[in-house]
Structures are given as structure tokens and as C-alpha cells.
Coordinates of C-alpha atoms and ligand atoms in Angstrom, one line a residue:
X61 CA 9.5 -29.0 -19.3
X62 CA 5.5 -28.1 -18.5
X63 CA 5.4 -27.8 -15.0
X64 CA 1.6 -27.4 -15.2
X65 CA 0.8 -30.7 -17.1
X66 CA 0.5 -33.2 -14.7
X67 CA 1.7 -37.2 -15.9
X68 CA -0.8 -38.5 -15.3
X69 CA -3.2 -36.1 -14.8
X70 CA -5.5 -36.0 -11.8
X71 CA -8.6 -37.5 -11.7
X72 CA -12.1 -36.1 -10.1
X73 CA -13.1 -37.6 -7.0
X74 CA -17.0 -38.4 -6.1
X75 CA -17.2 -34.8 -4.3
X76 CA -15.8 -33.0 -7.1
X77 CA -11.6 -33.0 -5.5
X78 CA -9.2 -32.9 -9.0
X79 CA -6.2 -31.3 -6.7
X80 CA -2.9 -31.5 -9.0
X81 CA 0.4 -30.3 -7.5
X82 CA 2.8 -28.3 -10.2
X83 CA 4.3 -26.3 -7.4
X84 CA 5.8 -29.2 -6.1
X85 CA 7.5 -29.7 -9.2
X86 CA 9.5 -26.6 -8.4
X87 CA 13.0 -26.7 -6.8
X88 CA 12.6 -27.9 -3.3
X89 CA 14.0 -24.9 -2.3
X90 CA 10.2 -23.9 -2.7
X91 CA 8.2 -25.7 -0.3
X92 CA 8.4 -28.2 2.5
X93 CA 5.9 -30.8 3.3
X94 CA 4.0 -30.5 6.2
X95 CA 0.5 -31.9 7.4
X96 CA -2.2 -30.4 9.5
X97 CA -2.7 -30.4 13.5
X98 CA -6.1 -32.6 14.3
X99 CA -8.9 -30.3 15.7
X100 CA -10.3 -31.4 18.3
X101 CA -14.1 -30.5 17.7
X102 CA -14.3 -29.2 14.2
X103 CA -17.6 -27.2 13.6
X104 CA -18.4 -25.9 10.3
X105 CA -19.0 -21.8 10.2
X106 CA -19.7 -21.0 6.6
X107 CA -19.3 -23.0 3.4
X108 CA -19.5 -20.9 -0.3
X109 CA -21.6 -23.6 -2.3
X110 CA -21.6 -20.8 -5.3
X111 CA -17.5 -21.3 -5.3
X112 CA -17.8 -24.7 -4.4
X113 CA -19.7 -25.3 -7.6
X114 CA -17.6 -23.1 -9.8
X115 CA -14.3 -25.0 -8.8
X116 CA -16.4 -28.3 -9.6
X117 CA -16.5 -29.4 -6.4
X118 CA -20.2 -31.0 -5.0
X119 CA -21.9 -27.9 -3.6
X120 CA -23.7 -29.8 -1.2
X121 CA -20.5 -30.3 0.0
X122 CA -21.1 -28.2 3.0
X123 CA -24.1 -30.2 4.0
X124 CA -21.9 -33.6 5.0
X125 CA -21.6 -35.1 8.4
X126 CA -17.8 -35.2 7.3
X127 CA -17.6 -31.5 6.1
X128 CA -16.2 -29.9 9.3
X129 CA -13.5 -32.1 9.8
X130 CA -12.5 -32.3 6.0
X131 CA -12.3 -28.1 6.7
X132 CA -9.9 -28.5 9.5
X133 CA -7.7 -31.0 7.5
X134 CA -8.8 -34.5 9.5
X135 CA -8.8 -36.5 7.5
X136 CA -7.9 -34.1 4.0
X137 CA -9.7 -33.7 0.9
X138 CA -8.7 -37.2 -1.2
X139 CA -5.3 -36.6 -3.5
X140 CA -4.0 -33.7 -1.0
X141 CA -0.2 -33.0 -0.8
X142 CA -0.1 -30.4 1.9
X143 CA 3.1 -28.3 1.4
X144 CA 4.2 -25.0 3.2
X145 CA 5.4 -22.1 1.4
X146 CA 8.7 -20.7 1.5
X147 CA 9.0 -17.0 1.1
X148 CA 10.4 -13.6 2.3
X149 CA 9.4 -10.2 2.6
X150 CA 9.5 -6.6 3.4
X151 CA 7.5 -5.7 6.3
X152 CA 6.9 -2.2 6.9
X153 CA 9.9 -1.6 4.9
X154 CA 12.4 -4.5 6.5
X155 CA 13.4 -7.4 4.7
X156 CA 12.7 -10.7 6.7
X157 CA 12.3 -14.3 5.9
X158 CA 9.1 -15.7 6.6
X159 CA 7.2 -18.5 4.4
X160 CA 4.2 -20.1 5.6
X161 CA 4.1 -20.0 9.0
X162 CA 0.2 -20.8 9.8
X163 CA -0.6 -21.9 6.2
X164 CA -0.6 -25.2 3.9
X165 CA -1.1 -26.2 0.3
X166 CA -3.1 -28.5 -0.2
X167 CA -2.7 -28.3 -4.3
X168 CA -4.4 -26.8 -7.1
X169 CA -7.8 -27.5 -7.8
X170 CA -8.7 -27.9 -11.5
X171 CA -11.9 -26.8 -12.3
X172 CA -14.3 -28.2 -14.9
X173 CA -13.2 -25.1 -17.2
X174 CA -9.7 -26.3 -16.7
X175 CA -8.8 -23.3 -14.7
X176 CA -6.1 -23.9 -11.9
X177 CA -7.1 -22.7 -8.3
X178 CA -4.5 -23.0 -5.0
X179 CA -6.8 -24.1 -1.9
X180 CA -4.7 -23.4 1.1
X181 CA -5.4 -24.0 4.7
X182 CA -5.1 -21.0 7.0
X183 CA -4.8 -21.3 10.5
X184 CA -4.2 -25.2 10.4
X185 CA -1.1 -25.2 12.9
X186 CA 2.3 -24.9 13.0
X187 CA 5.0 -25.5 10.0
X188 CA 8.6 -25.7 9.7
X189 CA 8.8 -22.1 9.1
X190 CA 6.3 -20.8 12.3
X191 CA 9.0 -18.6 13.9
X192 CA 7.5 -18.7 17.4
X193 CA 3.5 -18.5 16.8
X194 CA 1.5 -21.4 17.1
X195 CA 0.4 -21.8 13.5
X196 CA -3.4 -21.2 14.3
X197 CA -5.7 -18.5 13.8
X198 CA -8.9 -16.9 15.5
X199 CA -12.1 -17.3 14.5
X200 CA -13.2 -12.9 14.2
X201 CA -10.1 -12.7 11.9
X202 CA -10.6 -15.7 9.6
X203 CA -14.4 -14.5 9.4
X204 CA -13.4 -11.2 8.6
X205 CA -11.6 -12.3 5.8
X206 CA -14.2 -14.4 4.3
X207 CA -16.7 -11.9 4.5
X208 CA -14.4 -9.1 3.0
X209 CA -12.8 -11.2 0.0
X210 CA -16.4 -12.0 -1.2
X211 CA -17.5 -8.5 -1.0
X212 CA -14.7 -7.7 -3.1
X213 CA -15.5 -10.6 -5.6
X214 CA -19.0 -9.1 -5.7
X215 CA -17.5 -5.6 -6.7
X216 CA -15.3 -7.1 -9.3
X217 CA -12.2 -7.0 -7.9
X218 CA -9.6 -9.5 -8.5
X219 CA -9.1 -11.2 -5.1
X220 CA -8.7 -14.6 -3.6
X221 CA -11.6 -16.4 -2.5
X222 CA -13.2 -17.8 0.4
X223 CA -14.7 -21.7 0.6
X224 CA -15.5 -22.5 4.2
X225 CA -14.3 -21.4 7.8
X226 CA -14.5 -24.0 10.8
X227 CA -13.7 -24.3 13.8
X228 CA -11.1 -26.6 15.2
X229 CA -12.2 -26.8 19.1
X230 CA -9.1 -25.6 20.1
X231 CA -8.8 -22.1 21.8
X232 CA -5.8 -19.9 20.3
X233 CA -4.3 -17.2 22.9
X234 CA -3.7 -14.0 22.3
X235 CA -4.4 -11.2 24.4
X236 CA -7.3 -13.1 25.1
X237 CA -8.4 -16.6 24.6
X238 CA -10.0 -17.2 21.2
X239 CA -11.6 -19.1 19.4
X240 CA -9.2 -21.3 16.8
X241 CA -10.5 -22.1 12.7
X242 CA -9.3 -22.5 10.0
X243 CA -10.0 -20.6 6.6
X244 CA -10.0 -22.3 3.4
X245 CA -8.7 -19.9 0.8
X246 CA -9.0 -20.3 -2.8
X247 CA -6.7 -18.1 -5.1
X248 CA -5.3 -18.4 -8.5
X249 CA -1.8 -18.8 -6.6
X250 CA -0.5 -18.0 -3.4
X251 CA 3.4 -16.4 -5.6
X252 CA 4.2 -13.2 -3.6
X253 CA 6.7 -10.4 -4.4
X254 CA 7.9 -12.3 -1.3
X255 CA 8.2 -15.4 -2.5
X256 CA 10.7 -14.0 -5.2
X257 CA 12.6 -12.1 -3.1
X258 CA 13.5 -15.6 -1.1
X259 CA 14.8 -17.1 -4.3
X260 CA 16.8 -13.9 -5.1
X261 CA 18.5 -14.2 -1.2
X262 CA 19.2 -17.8 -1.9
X263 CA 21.0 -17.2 -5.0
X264 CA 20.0 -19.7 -7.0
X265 CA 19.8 -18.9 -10.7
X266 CA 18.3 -22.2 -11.3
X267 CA 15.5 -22.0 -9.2
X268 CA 14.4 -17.6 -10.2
X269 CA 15.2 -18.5 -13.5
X270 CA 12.1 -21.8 -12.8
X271 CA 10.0 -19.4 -10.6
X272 CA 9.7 -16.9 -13.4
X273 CA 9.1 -19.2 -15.9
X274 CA 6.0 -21.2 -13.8
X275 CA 4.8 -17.6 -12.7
X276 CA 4.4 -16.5 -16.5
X277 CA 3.4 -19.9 -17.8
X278 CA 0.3 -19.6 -14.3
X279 CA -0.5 -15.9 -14.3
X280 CA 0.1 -14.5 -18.1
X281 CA 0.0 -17.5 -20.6
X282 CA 0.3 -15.1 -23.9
X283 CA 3.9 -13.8 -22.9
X284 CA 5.5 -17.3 -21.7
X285 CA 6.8 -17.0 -24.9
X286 CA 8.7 -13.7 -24.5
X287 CA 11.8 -13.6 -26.1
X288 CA 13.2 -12.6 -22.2
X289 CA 11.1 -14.1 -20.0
X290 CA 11.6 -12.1 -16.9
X291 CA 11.1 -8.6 -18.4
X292 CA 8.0 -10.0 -19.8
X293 CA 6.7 -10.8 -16.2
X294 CA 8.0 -7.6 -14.8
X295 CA 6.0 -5.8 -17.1
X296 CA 2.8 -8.2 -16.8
X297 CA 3.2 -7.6 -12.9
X298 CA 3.4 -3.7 -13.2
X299 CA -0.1 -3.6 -15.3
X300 CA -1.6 -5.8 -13.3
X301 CA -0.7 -4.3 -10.2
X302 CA -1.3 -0.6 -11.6
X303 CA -5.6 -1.6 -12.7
X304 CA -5.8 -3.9 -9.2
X305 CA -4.4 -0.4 -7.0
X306 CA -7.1 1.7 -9.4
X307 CA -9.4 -0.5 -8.6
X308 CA -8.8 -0.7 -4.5
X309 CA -8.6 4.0 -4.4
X310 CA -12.4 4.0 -6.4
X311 CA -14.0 2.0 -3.7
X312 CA -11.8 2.9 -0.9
X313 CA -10.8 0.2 -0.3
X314 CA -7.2 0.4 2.1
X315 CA -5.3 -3.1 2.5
X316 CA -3.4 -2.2 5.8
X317 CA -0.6 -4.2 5.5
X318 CA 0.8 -3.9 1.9
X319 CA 4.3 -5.9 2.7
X320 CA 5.8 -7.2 0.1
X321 CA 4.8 -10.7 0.9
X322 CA 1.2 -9.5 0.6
X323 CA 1.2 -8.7 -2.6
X324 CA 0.6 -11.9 -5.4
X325 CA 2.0 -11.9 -8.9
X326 CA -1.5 -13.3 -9.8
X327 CA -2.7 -9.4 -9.5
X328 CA -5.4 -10.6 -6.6
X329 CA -6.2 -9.0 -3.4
X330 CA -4.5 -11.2 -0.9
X331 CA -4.3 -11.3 2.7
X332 CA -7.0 -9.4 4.8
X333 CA -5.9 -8.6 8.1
X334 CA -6.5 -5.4 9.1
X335 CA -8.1 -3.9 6.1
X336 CA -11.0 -2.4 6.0
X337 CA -13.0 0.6 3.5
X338 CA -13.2 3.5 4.1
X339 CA -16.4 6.1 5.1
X340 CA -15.8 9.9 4.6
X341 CA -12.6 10.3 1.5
X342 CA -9.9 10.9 3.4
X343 CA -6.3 10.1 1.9
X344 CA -4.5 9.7 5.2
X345 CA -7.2 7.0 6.2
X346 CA -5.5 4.4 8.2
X347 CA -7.4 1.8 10.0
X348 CA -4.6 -0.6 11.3
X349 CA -3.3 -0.2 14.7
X350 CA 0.1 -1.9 14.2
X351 CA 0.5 1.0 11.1
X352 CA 1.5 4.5 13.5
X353 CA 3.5 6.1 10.6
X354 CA 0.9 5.8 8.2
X355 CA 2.7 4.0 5.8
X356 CA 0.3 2.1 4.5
X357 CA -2.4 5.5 4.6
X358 CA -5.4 4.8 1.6
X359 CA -3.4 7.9 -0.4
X360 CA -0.6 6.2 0.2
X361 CA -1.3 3.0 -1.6
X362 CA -0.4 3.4 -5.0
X363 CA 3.1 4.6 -4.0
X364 CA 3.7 1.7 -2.1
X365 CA 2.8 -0.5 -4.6
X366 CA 5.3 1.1 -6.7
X367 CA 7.8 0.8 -3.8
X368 CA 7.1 -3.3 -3.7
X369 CA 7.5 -3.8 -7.2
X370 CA 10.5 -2.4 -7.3
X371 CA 11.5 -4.9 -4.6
X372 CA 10.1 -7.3 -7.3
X373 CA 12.4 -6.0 -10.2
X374 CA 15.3 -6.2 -7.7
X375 CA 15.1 -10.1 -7.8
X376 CA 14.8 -10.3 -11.7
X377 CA 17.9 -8.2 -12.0
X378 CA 20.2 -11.1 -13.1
X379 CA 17.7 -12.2 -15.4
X380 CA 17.0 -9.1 -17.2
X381 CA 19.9 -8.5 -19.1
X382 CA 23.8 -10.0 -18.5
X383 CA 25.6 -6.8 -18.3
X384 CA 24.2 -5.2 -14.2
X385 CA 24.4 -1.8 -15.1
X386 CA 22.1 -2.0 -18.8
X387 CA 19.6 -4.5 -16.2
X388 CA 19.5 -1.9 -13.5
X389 CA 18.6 1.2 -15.6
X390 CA 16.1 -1.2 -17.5
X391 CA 14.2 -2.1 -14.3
X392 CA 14.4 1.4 -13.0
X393 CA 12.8 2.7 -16.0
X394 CA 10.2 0.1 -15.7
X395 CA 9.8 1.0 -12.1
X396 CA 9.4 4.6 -13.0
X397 CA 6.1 3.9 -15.5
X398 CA 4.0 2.0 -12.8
X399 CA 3.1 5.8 -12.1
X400 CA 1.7 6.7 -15.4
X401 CA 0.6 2.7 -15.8
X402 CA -1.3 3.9 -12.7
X403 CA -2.6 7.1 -13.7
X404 CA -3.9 5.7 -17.1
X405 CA -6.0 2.9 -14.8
X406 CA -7.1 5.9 -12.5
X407 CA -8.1 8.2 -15.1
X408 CA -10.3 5.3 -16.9
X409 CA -11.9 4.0 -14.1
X410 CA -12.6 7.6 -12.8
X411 CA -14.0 8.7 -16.1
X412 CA -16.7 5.6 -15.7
X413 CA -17.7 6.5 -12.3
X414 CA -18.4 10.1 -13.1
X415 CA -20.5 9.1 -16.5
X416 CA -17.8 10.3 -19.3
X417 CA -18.2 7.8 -22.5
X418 CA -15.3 9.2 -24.1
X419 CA -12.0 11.1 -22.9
X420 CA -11.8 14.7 -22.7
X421 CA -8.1 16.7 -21.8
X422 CA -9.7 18.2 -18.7
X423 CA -10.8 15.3 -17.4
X424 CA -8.0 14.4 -15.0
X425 CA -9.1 18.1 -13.5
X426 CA -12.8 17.6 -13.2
X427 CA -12.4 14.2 -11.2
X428 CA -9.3 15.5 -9.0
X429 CA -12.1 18.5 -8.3
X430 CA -14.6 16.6 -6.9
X431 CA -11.9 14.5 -5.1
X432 CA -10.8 17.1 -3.3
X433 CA -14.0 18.3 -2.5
X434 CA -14.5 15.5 -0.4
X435 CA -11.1 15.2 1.3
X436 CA -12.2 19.1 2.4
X437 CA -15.5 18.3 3.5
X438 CA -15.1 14.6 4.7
X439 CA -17.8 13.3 2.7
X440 CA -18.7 9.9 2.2
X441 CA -17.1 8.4 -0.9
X442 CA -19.5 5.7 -2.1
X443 CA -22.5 7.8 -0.6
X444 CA -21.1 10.9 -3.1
X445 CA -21.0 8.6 -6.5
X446 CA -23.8 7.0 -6.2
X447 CA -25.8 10.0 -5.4
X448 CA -24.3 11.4 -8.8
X449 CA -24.9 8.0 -10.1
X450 CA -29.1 9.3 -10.0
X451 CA -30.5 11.0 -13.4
X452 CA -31.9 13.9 -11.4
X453 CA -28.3 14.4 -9.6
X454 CA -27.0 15.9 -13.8
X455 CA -29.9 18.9 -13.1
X456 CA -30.0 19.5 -9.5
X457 CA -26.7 19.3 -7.1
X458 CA -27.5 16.9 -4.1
X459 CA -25.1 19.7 -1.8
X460 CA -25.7 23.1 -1.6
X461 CA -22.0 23.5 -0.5
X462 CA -20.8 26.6 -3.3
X463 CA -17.5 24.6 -3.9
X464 CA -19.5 21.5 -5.1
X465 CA -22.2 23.6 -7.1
X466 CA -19.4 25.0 -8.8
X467 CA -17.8 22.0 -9.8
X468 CA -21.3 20.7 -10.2
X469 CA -21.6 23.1 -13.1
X470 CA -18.2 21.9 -14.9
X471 CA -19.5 18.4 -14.6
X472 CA -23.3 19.4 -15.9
X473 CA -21.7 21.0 -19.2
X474 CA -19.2 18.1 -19.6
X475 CA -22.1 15.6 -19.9
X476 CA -24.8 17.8 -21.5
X477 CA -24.6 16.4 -24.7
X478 CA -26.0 12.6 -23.6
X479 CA -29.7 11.7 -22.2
X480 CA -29.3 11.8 -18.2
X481 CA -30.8 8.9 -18.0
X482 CA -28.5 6.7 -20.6
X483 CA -25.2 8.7 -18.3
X484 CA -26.8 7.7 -14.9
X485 CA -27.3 3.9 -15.9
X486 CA -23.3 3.6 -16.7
X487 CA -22.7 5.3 -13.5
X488 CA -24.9 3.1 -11.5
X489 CA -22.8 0.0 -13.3
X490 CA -19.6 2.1 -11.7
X491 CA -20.3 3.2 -8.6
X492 CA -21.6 0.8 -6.0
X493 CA -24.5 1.8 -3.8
X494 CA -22.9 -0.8 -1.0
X495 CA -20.1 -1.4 0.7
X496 CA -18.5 -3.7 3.6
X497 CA -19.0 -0.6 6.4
X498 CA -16.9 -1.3 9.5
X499 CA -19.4 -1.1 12.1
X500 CA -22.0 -3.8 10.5
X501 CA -18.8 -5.7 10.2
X502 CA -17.5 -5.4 13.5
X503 CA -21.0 -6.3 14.8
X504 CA -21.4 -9.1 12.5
X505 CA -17.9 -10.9 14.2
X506 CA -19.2 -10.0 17.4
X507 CA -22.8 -12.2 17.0
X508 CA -20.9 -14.8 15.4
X509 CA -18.2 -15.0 18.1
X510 CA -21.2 -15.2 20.4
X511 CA -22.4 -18.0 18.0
X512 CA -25.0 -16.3 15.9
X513 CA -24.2 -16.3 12.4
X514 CA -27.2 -14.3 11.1
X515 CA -25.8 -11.5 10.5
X516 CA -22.9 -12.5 8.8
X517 CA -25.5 -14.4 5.9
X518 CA -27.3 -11.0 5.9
X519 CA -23.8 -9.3 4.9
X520 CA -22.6 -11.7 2.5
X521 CA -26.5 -11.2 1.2
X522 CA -26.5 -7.5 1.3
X523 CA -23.2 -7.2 -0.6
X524 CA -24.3 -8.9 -3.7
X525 CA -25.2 -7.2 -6.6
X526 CA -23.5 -4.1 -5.1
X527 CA -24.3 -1.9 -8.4
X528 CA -27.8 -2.2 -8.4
X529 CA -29.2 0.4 -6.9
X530 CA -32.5 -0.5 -6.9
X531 CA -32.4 -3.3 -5.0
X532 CA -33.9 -2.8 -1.4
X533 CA -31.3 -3.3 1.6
X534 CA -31.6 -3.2 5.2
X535 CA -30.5 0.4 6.1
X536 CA -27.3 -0.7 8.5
X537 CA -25.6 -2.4 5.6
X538 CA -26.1 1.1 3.4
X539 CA -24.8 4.0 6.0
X540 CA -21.6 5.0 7.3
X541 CA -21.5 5.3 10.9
X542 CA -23.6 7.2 13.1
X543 CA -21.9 10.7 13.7
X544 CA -19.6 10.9 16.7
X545 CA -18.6 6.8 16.1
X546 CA -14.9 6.8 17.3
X547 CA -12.8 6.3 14.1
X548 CA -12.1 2.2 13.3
X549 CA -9.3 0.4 14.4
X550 CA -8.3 -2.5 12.7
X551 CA -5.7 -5.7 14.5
X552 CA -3.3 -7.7 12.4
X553 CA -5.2 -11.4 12.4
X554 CA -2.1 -12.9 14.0
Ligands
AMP246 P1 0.0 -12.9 7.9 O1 -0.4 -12.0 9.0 O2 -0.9 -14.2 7.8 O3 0.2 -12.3 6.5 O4 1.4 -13.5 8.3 C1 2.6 -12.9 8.2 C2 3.7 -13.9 8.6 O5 3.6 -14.2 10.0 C3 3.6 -15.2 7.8 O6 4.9 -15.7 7.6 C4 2.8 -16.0 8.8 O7 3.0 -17.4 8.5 C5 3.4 -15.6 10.1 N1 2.4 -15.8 11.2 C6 1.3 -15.1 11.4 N2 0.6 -15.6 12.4 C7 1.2 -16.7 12.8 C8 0.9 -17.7 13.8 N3 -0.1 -17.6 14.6 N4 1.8 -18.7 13.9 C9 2.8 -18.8 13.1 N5 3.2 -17.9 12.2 C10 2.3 -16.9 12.0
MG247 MG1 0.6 -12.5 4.7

């Protein structure tokens, strides 16, 4: 059976709504019905007409006298299903069941392309599986996540997206009183690491065997016909995991909170609470106050991923071969090459940012070289590759520092035999010259808490285009923070 084609297929509504439901179709097992709390005074924040239009939806949409409430789910987009997801996880190393506890499904959105996009609610109220929260979310946090996931769409990183925030009128209580919204997230699927990890607890061959075959069928069409379906998605998960974790160290980029039920199958960033980039290179970054061991540290990342996949191979084991012993050494092998998968991501992305059009054997040296020479120094890591990303910076070092000049030189004769100028524009296509910095961030939630949303449009402005560097932008939204700044701290959005 084709879970993903719909009998009879959706049809468009006047605003552009073509929301289909194939996760539904999955065992029950899966999801649980559930509808919205009303808002009492919905306000819309921010609308993304560029997505709206993409997903086919009116981009104008944002403009409607009914826009704010259709954002906090009264009344819902026309053919809605809203369903909670069930799923588990490993948070900060300790297996717990969760599933949606402040979030709902309102189904898959097909775009004009035929592309299939989740749009969930986030911070629309309580669920059947809200432990003891109350199923809502601050404003500053829901923001925050808006503003970061479209920075990271505007870098080219695979991430979910981000359609509207709005406020519901009703204040959420933390350790203060807040204000409550609602995020609309769009993302090519909401399946976690998690949400197989619930199956495998349930024990119900049926409904893993289902999972994987709807995750491959979603995520990695040209292997749904794999001979075993399951290895076929362990591997798909482990390369796509592997570029995404490249991707994250080269703009230092640290998630903060890499459980295993926030990491997708789909290979997107998912689930921005307490992340946040980081300013001078420093492996052991951590920004999160809820992480004191430093497990989730920015140099830290790629191991962790590892460590959650091989959660994820766990599940598959009964589905990877008959006989347990041949499945667990087959999944531990696979488990073992995420690090070279990694490496091979590292070493190609690296070899872009510092200008190299081809490999060369000491190339893994060179870039570890500079590497380091920021970790010792505490330079700025997107400030350092895109001041090599300038012609002039292949002639004259921009430090003086000896240890750089020398490795200056090494990098000089390794590109001598190309034009500077022909290097400097495939750097400058590598290495942004902008980044979300923490302070213009923080100061950004803070106007718009205060009801000023200027400086959140000036972000989301600043951050486009982020690899051309010739592009004029207001200084604030270019430099790390002033020196002396206390280091960042980052709160879980819950
Ligand atoms: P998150 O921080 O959104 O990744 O959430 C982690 C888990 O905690 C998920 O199962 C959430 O549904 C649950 N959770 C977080 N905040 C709340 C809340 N305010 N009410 C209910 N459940 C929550
Ligand atoms: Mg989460």
C-alpha cells in the first residue's frame, strides 16, 4: 500500500491550503487526535510570505483580518486533521517517553511542485501526552526559533522552516509571566530518532516494519526499493546525518540540546531551543544552561550524533537481518563509519572554505592547522574565513601572529598555482561574511517582547544573502561582541 497517495487526493483551497494526512494512515500507535486551545486575543508577529508562496499558499495570506487567529488554530486552516505525535527519546543520555506534548499536526501541505511539507503548531496547548506542562510556549523562544531556522535556510542548511508566530493573548508562566504564541513550523517531517525508538519499546513489528517503510518512501524515494528496507534507511540516515553535522562545525553552529528526539530522519535542523553560533572557535563552546557537563559542547557534536544514531540502529535491529547476533555486528559496523562518513563531509566542505579546487593528501593537515590556530587564540570563526575569503588575504596575512604567518605560508604555496581572484570568489561562495550573533539576537527578543518588531525584520533582512560579501550591512549584525561581553547563555524554550 502507498501511504503517501491520498484516495482522493486533496484539493487546493482559495488561500492556497492542499493539507493531505499520510501519517494518519500509520498504525494508531502513531498519533492521537487532538485539537487546539482557543486564544484569546490572537495577534499576528511575523508571517514568511517568501515560504508562504513556495508551499503554494496565498502570500498575502499574512495580510487577512482572519490571519492571527487561523495562526493560533481558531478556527484552522480548511481540511486540518490536527494529530499529536507519539514518540520517545534519549535526553541527555536517558531514555524517556515523551511525544508531542505542546505540538500538533495539522497535515502535510502539498506544494504546487508536489513536494510534501508537515505544518505543525507549536505552542498551541496541551495534548494527551503533555506530562505536566501546559502545552504553550513563550513568545522570546518561539521568535528565537523563527529567526534562527531562516538564518539557517539562508546559509543552506537543511532545516525546518518557519511561517508565522502569533500570539494567543494568554500569558504562559514560567519563572516569570510570558507572553504565550504559537509558531507555525514547516518541515519535510517531524520522524525523530525518537519517534523510532517508541515503536521499538512498543514492540510492534507491524508498526517499525510501516514506520521504516513511510520514512524511506518520505525522506529517500530512490532506495524504497532496497532489497532490505531498513538497512537501506540506516544507511540513508547516517549520510544524511554525517553532511547536515559538517555543515552545523563550518559555521559554528552548536544545537544545544542534541537528544535523540531532536534529531529528524529527514536530515533537517530541528528544534531550536537553546542553540545558538558561536563567536571566537572554541570546541568546548556551550551556550545552554541546562547542559553543565558539556555534553552537547560544539566539538562535541559530531560524536553525539554518532551516539544517537546508534540509538537509531538499535530500533531497526529486528529488521536488519533474522539471525540478532549477524544484525548486531551489521549495525555496529554501520555505526562505526558515520566517523569517516563524517570526516569525508568535513574534509570537502573544509577544502571549499579555504579555496582548494581539488584534493591534495595534506589537506586534512593544513585545515586542522588553521583550526587550531583559532582554538589557541580564540579568534572569530566566520570573521577568520571570510577575511581569507579576500584576494589580497592569498599575498598578505591579515595576523601578524608567527603561528598563523606560518601556516599562512603552507596555505599561499597550496593555492599558488590558481588566479587569487578566481580562489577568493569560491571562498566568498563558502564562507559567510554573516551570522545570527547572539547579542543582536538577544536584543532583537528583547524590542519585540517590548512590542517592537524592527529589529527582528532588520535580522531576518541582514541574514540574507549571507555569502555576499559585498553587500553593505549595519555593523551590529557583522561583529561578535564587544570585548569583555559575559559569555551567552542560552534557556531550554520550555
Ligand atoms: P522541546 O523542548 O519542545 O523539544 O520539548 C521536549 C519535550 O517536552 C516534548 O515532549 C515536549 O512536548 C515537552 N514539552 C516542552 N514544553 C512543554 C510544555 N510547555 N507543555 C507540555 N509539554 C512540553
Ligand atoms: Mg524537541
Amino acid at each position: 500500500m502507498n501511504l503517501l497517495a491520498a484516495d482522493p487526493p486533496p484539493t487546493r483551497s482559495r488561500d492556497g491550503w492542499c493539507l493531505d494526512h499520510s501519517y494518519t494512515r500509520l498504525p494508531a500507535a502513531l498519533h492521537r487526535a487532538c485539537s487546539p486551545a482557543p486564544a484569546d486575543a490572537p495577534g499576528l508577529v511575523l508571517f514568511n510570505s517568501a515560504l508562504a508562496k513556495d508551499l503554494g499558499l496565498d502570500p498575502s495570506l499574512g495580510e487577512h483580518p482572519s490571519a492571527a487567529a487561523l495562526f493560533t488554530g481558531n478556527p484552522l486552516p480548511e481540511g486540518a486533521r490536527p494529530i499529536a505525535q507519539a514518540y520517545a527519546g534519549h535526553q541527555f543520555g536517558n531514555f524517556t517517553v515523551l511525544g508531542d506534548g505542546r505540538a500538533l499536526l495539522l497535515g502535510e501541505q502539498i506544494s504546487p511542485d508536489g513536494s510534501r511539507h508537515d505544518v505543525q503548531f507549536k505552542g498551541s496547548g496541551p495534548t494527551p501526552f503533555s506530562r505536566n506542562g501546559d502545552g504553550r510556549a513563550a513568545l522570546g523562544p518561539m521568535l528565537r526559533e523563527y529567526l534562527i531556522s531562516e538564518a539557517m535556510h539562508a546559509l543552506g542548511i537543511p532545516t525546518t522552516r518557519s511561517l508565522a508566530v502569533a500570539t494567543t493573548g494568554i500569558p504562559v508562566f514560567r519563572s516569570e509571566m510570558l507572553r504565550g504564541a504559537v509558531l507555525t513550523r514547516i518541515a519535510a517531517s517531524h520522524i525523530r530518532v525518537g519517534t523510532f525508538e517508541w515503536v521499538a519499546a512498543c514492540e510492534r513489528p507491524e508498526t517499525l516494519n510501516a514506520l521504516v517503510q513511510y520514512t524511506l518512501k518520505r525522506h529517500f524515494p530512490a532506495h524504497s526499493e532496497a532489497a532490505n528496507p531498513a538497512a537501506a534507511l540506516l544507511d540513508a540516515a547516517l549520510e544524511s546525518q554525517a553532511s547536515l553535522l559538517a555543515r552545523w562545525m563550518q559555521v559554528g553552529f552548536v544545537h544545544g540540546v542534541m537528544n535523540t528526539d531532536n534529531m529528524a530522519l529527514s536530515g533537517e535542523t530541528i528544534d531550536y531551543g537553546p542553540c545558538a553560533f558561536m563567536d571566537r572557535h572554541n570546541a568546548g563552546t556551550v551556550f545552554s544552561s541546562i547542559d553543565r557537563q558539556g555534553r552537547y559542547a560544539y566539538g562535541r557534536q559530531p560524536l553525539v550524533a554518532q551516539w544517537n544514531l546508534a540509538r537509531f540502529a538499535e530500533t531497526l535491529l529486528p529488521l536488519l537481518d533474522p539471525n540478532p547476533d549477524t544484525a548486531v555486528e551489521f549495525a555496529t559496523e554501520k555505526v562505526h563509519g558515520f566517523a569517516r562518513r563524517y570526516h569525508a563531509h568535513w574534509l570537502d566542505g573544509y577544502r571549499l572554505k579555504l579555496g582548494f579546487a581539488s584534493p591534495d593528501p595534506e589537506d586534512a593537515t593544513l585545515i586542522q592547522g588553521v583550526l587550531d590556530w583559532m582554538q589557541n587564540t580564540g579568534a572569530d570563526h566566520t570573521h577568520t574565513f571570510a577575511a581569507l575569503s579576500r584576494a589580497e588575504a592569498q599575498q598578505c596575512p591579515p595576523w601578524q601572529d608567527p603561528v598563523f604567518v606560518e601556516w599562512h605560508g603552507r596555505w599561499k604555496n597550496r593555492l599558488a598555482s590558481e588566479a587569487p581572484e578566481r580562489v577568493s570568489a569560491r571562498m566568498r561562495a563558502q564562507n559567510p561574511v554573516v551570522i545570527p550573533r547572539n547579542h543582536a539576537v538577544e536584543a532583537a527578543l528583547q524590542a519585540a517582547e517590548a512590542g517592537d518588531l524592527g529589529p527582528c525584520h532588520r535580522l531576518l533582512e541582514g541574514w540574507n544573502a549571507p555569502y555576499d560579501h559585498s553587500r553593505s550591512r549595519p555593523p551590529e549584525l557583522m561583529n561578535p561582541p564587544p570585548a569583555g561581553t559575559p559569555p551567552h547563555r542560552t534557556f531550554c524554550g520550555t
